[in-house]
Amino acid sequence: MNKGISIAIIDNGINELLIKRGVEKSITIDEHGICIDDAKNIDQQQFQHGTNCAMILEKYCIDCRLISIRILDDNGRGVIKSIYPALEWCHKNQIRLINLSLGTVDFRDCEKLKSLVNECAAKGMIIIAATANSGFVSYPASFTNVIGVATTDSPLSYSKDYMQMGIDSIVSSEHEINVCGKNYKTLLSNSYAAPYICALIANKLSNDKTFDVVKLKRYAKEQSHIEMTVDSYEPDWIYRAYISGRGTMSRAEYYFETVTGVYDEIQGKIDTVIAYSMAELENLNIRNKNLIYLGNEDIHNIDVQGFIWSRETRQRQIEHNYYQGNGLEVPVVILAVEAAIDKFYVLTELKRAFANGGYNAYTIGMEPESVLYALEYMPEPVSDIDAWKNFIESQTFYKQSDLVIWCVSVEEQDKYLKVYPDCDVQISLCNEGNINIIQFSFEGEKIEKKISGLINRKDVEEIYHIIEAKLTEEEDG
């Protein structure tokens, strides 16, 4: 007999008196991050957010078994770190399907949450998350390994900009629910769109448990009330990867783990293959893996069931971007780096330094390999420069970036300065033997620094402090 699928609702608790089939288990996270039985009287709280999600779930998935994991307070507020023990508890207790009608728009939470979500996905967990009602990119809803959901009838332009938000499905959030014999309609909110999609996915998994997050994202797109025409994903999903071939050597760390060895022997340990040429893929069975392709060839005909990213993917995102603004409203830093210098290390350390200072830097590299370091890749704007600029503008708007750092080669610096001739800061990093020469240009003012040997974290932090001081000079008066 089919008992139905278990669904964990990570929220502010569930009022069991209003759930027809009852709640199978209720836990909460204590101040030490430990999962304990939840003894709180949920029926006394005014904000029945988790309860509404539960009632939507049981309305559309009548056989579901609900588990309540309370990490939010009576007002729907909580700390993002509580998601970690909650998801770990789900994995240990074989709860595969998660409803998260919550998230964060704080960029500082992005990297840790991404690592956690990718680990969960590698274990077979399916997370459905509501995107932020503010209309900005939110985490974890925007991650590729999460099914991101938004509501129809929103005043925000999800219909055009769903790609930028990481949204997979746009459905109604207004559902008739019965509370103590009276019918009520849930509010217009992304929070109540997510459990509807979660219920449909639960029904799908009840009939076929072999569905993974890739297939379920495609299914969620099919259920969307607004047609999702472009199947493009950010390359943020990697948990463990096998790298076929050799790229640019760098001291920067990948944002994921790598596994080495004979492919046939280690393929069970990885979720993604990274390749630099089609020749490298000929003898690898990658059909059930994800693929990051860093070569130049067309890969439309390659047989991969998982997520795919390539140069073409980014180009497709740019071409299908509909955002129209009034130009960049954040400072632009153009960083010209000589080939002999480790640009990936400089960029990752500079991005980290700005983050430590509280700034969200949209950091661009011109090589596809940039994505391996959680940097943005932008192809050369050969034809439509306006489309290229509009895409960067949309990204910085939705990700609430504080500045743009755009890394180019020293040889092509002048060409790209024509794209943003009014950039706020120009920096060149050149190497002469054992000396690195750094030249800063701020509206005609020039500063030069020299660094001996390899550029290290302390050197990059000094670069950051110079940029930060100049960009905030006017603010400080």
GROMACS .gro file of N, CA and C in nm, residues 164 234-235 294 309-319 321 328 344 347 362-372 374-382 384-396 399 404-409 412 415-416 419-420:
model
  192
  164GLN      N    1   1.686   3.568  -1.495
  164GLN     CA    2   1.775   3.638  -1.405
  164GLN      C    3   1.749   3.599  -1.259
  234GLU      N    4   2.252   2.874  -1.458
  234GLU     CA    5   2.381   2.923  -1.410
  234GLU      C    6   2.468   2.803  -1.373
  235PRO      N    7   2.598   2.807  -1.398
  235PRO     CA    8   2.685   2.693  -1.366
  235PRO      C    9   2.723   2.689  -1.219
  294LEU      N   10   3.393   2.396  -2.171
  294LEU     CA   11   3.471   2.519  -2.181
  294LEU      C   12   3.536   2.538  -2.318
  309TRP      N   13   2.623   2.355  -1.933
  309TRP     CA   14   2.663   2.496  -1.946
  309TRP      C   15   2.777   2.504  -2.046
  310SER      N   16   2.775   2.608  -2.130
  310SER     CA   17   2.883   2.633  -2.225
  310SER      C   18   2.883   2.781  -2.260
  311ARG      N   19   2.975   2.821  -2.347
  311ARG     CA   20   2.977   2.959  -2.396
  311ARG      C   21   2.841   2.996  -2.457
  312GLU      N   22   2.786   2.900  -2.531
  312GLU     CA   23   2.657   2.924  -2.597
  312GLU      C   24   2.547   2.954  -2.495
  313THR      N   25   2.552   2.886  -2.382
  313THR     CA   26   2.450   2.907  -2.279
  313THR      C   27   2.446   3.051  -2.236
  314ARG      N   28   2.563   3.107  -2.209
  314ARG     CA   29   2.571   3.246  -2.166
  314ARG      C   30   2.523   3.339  -2.278
  315GLN      N   31   2.563   3.309  -2.400
  315GLN     CA   32   2.520   3.391  -2.513
  315GLN      C   33   2.368   3.388  -2.526
  316ARG      N   34   2.310   3.271  -2.501
  316ARG     CA   35   2.164   3.258  -2.510
  316ARG      C   36   2.095   3.341  -2.402
  317GLN      N   37   2.153   3.342  -2.283
  317GLN     CA   38   2.098   3.425  -2.175
  317GLN      C   39   2.099   3.573  -2.214
  318ILE      N   40   2.209   3.615  -2.273
  318ILE     CA   41   2.222   3.756  -2.313
  318ILE      C   42   2.118   3.791  -2.420
  319GLU      N   43   2.101   3.702  -2.516
  319GLU     CA   44   2.008   3.727  -2.626
  319GLU      C   45   1.863   3.731  -2.580
  321ASN      N   46   1.757   3.826  -2.280
  321ASN     CA   47   1.737   3.920  -2.170
  321ASN      C   48   1.648   4.035  -2.217
  328LEU      N   49   2.400   5.158  -1.608
  328LEU     CA   50   2.452   5.111  -1.478
  328LEU      C   51   2.449   5.223  -1.375
  344PHE      N   52   4.269   3.472  -1.217
  344PHE     CA   53   4.161   3.410  -1.139
  344PHE      C   54   4.185   3.427  -0.989
  347LEU      N   55   4.111   3.798  -0.906
  347LEU     CA   56   3.968   3.826  -0.908
  347LEU      C   57   3.896   3.765  -0.787
  362TYR      N   58   3.004   4.241  -0.850
  362TYR     CA   59   2.974   4.160  -0.968
  362TYR      C   60   3.103   4.150  -1.048
  363THR      N   61   3.168   4.035  -1.041
  363THR     CA   62   3.307   4.020  -1.086
  363THR      C   63   3.312   3.940  -1.215
  364ILE      N   64   3.355   4.003  -1.323
  364ILE     CA   65   3.349   3.946  -1.458
  364ILE      C   66   3.487   3.905  -1.508
  365GLY      N   67   3.493   3.785  -1.565
  365GLY     CA   68   3.610   3.740  -1.639
  365GLY      C   69   3.571   3.717  -1.783
  366MET      N   70   3.664   3.729  -1.876
  366MET     CA   71   3.635   3.713  -2.018
  366MET      C   72   3.664   3.571  -2.067
  367GLU      N   73   3.704   3.479  -1.977
  367GLU     CA   74   3.730   3.341  -2.013
  367GLU      C   75   3.623   3.251  -1.951
  368PRO      N   76   3.573   3.150  -2.025
  368PRO     CA   77   3.471   3.060  -1.970
  368PRO      C   78   3.513   2.994  -1.839
  369GLU      N   79   3.643   2.972  -1.821
  369GLU     CA   80   3.691   2.911  -1.696
  369GLU      C   81   3.654   2.991  -1.572
  370SER      N   82   3.618   3.116  -1.589
  370SER     CA   83   3.581   3.201  -1.475
  370SER      C   84   3.472   3.135  -1.391
  371VAL      N   85   3.382   3.062  -1.457
  371VAL     CA   86   3.268   3.004  -1.384
  371VAL      C   87   3.310   2.898  -1.282
  372LEU      N   88   3.428   2.840  -1.300
  372LEU     CA   89   3.475   2.739  -1.206
  372LEU      C   90   3.511   2.801  -1.071
  374ALA      N   91   3.330   3.061  -0.940
  374ALA     CA   92   3.212   3.140  -0.901
  374ALA      C   93   3.224   3.286  -0.943
  375LEU      N   94   3.293   3.307  -1.056
  375LEU     CA   95   3.300   3.439  -1.117
  375LEU      C   96   3.205   3.443  -1.236
  376GLU      N   97   3.173   3.561  -1.283
  376GLU     CA   98   3.083   3.575  -1.397
  376GLU      C   99   3.164   3.567  -1.527
  377TYR      N  100   3.111   3.493  -1.623
  377TYR     CA  101   3.174   3.489  -1.756
  377TYR      C  102   3.090   3.572  -1.852
  378MET      N  103   3.157   3.659  -1.928
  378MET     CA  104   3.090   3.735  -2.032
  378MET      C  105   3.166   3.717  -2.162
  379PRO      N  106   3.100   3.666  -2.266
  379PRO     CA  107   3.167   3.655  -2.396
  379PRO      C  108   3.192   3.794  -2.453
  380GLU      N  109   3.287   3.803  -2.543
  380GLU     CA  110   3.320   3.931  -2.605
  380GLU      C  111   3.198   3.987  -2.679
  381PRO      N  112   3.164   4.114  -2.657
  381PRO     CA  113   3.047   4.173  -2.723
  381PRO      C  114   3.077   4.206  -2.869
  382VAL      N  115   3.080   4.104  -2.951
  382VAL     CA  116   3.123   4.123  -3.090
  382VAL      C  117   3.022   4.202  -3.170
  384ASP      N  118   2.619   4.286  -3.083
  384ASP     CA  119   2.523   4.375  -3.020
  384ASP      C  120   2.573   4.418  -2.881
  385ILE      N  121   2.646   4.527  -2.878
  385ILE     CA  122   2.702   4.575  -2.751
  385ILE      C  123   2.592   4.621  -2.657
  386ASP      N  124   2.484   4.678  -2.709
  386ASP     CA  125   2.375   4.724  -2.624
  386ASP      C  126   2.310   4.608  -2.550
  387ALA      N  127   2.290   4.495  -2.619
  387ALA     CA  128   2.232   4.376  -2.554
  387ALA      C  129   2.325   4.326  -2.444
  388TRP      N  130   2.452   4.329  -2.471
  388TRP     CA  131   2.554   4.286  -2.375
  388TRP      C  132   2.551   4.375  -2.251
  389LYS      N  133   2.543   4.507  -2.272
  389LYS     CA  134   2.539   4.601  -2.160
  389LYS      C  135   2.408   4.589  -2.082
  390ASN      N  136   2.297   4.567  -2.153
  390ASN     CA  137   2.169   4.550  -2.084
  390ASN      C  138   2.169   4.427  -1.995
  391PHE      N  139   2.238   4.322  -2.040
  391PHE     CA  140   2.245   4.200  -1.959
  391PHE      C  141   2.322   4.226  -1.830
  392ILE      N  142   2.436   4.292  -1.840
  392ILE     CA  143   2.513   4.324  -1.720
  392ILE      C  144   2.430   4.412  -1.626
  393GLU      N  145   2.357   4.505  -1.684
  393GLU     CA  146   2.274   4.593  -1.603
  393GLU      C  147   2.165   4.513  -1.530
  394SER      N  148   2.105   4.417  -1.601
  394SER     CA  149   2.001   4.336  -1.538
  394SER      C  150   2.059   4.251  -1.426
  395GLN      N  151   2.176   4.195  -1.448
  395GLN     CA  152   2.240   4.112  -1.346
  395GLN      C  153   2.272   4.193  -1.221
  396THR      N  154   2.329   4.310  -1.239
  396THR     CA  155   2.366   4.391  -1.123
  396THR      C  156   2.242   4.442  -1.050
  399LYS      N  157   2.078   4.116  -0.871
  399LYS     CA  158   2.166   4.063  -0.767
  399LYS      C  159   2.207   4.171  -0.667
  404VAL      N  160   3.078   4.685  -1.025
  404VAL     CA  161   3.120   4.589  -1.126
  404VAL      C  162   3.271   4.590  -1.135
  405ILE      N  163   3.332   4.471  -1.127
  405ILE     CA  164   3.476   4.457  -1.152
  405ILE      C  165   3.489   4.375  -1.280
  406TRP      N  166   3.545   4.434  -1.382
  406TRP     CA  167   3.550   4.372  -1.514
  406TRP      C  168   3.695   4.351  -1.554
  407CYS      N  169   3.735   4.225  -1.559
  407CYS     CA  170   3.875   4.191  -1.589
  407CYS      C  171   3.894   4.164  -1.737
  408VAL      N  172   3.988   4.236  -1.798
  408VAL     CA  173   4.020   4.219  -1.940
  408VAL      C  174   4.171   4.204  -1.954
  409SER      N  175   4.214   4.168  -2.074
  409SER     CA  176   4.358   4.159  -2.098
  409SER      C  177   4.415   4.299  -2.118
  412GLU      N  178   4.389   4.435  -2.473
  412GLU     CA  179   4.258   4.477  -2.526
  412GLU      C  180   4.190   4.580  -2.437
  415LYS      N  181   4.008   4.872  -2.614
  415LYS     CA  182   3.887   4.832  -2.685
  415LYS      C  183   3.768   4.827  -2.590
  416TYR      N  184   3.790   4.774  -2.471
  416TYR     CA  185   3.679   4.760  -2.377
  416TYR      C  186   3.648   4.890  -2.303
  419VAL      N  187   3.355   5.057  -2.442
  419VAL     CA  188   3.223   5.011  -2.401
  419VAL      C  189   3.176   5.089  -2.279
  420TYR      N  190   3.266   5.109  -2.183
  420TYR     CA  191   3.236   5.189  -2.064
  420TYR      C  192   3.341   5.300  -2.051
   0.00000   0.00000   0.00000
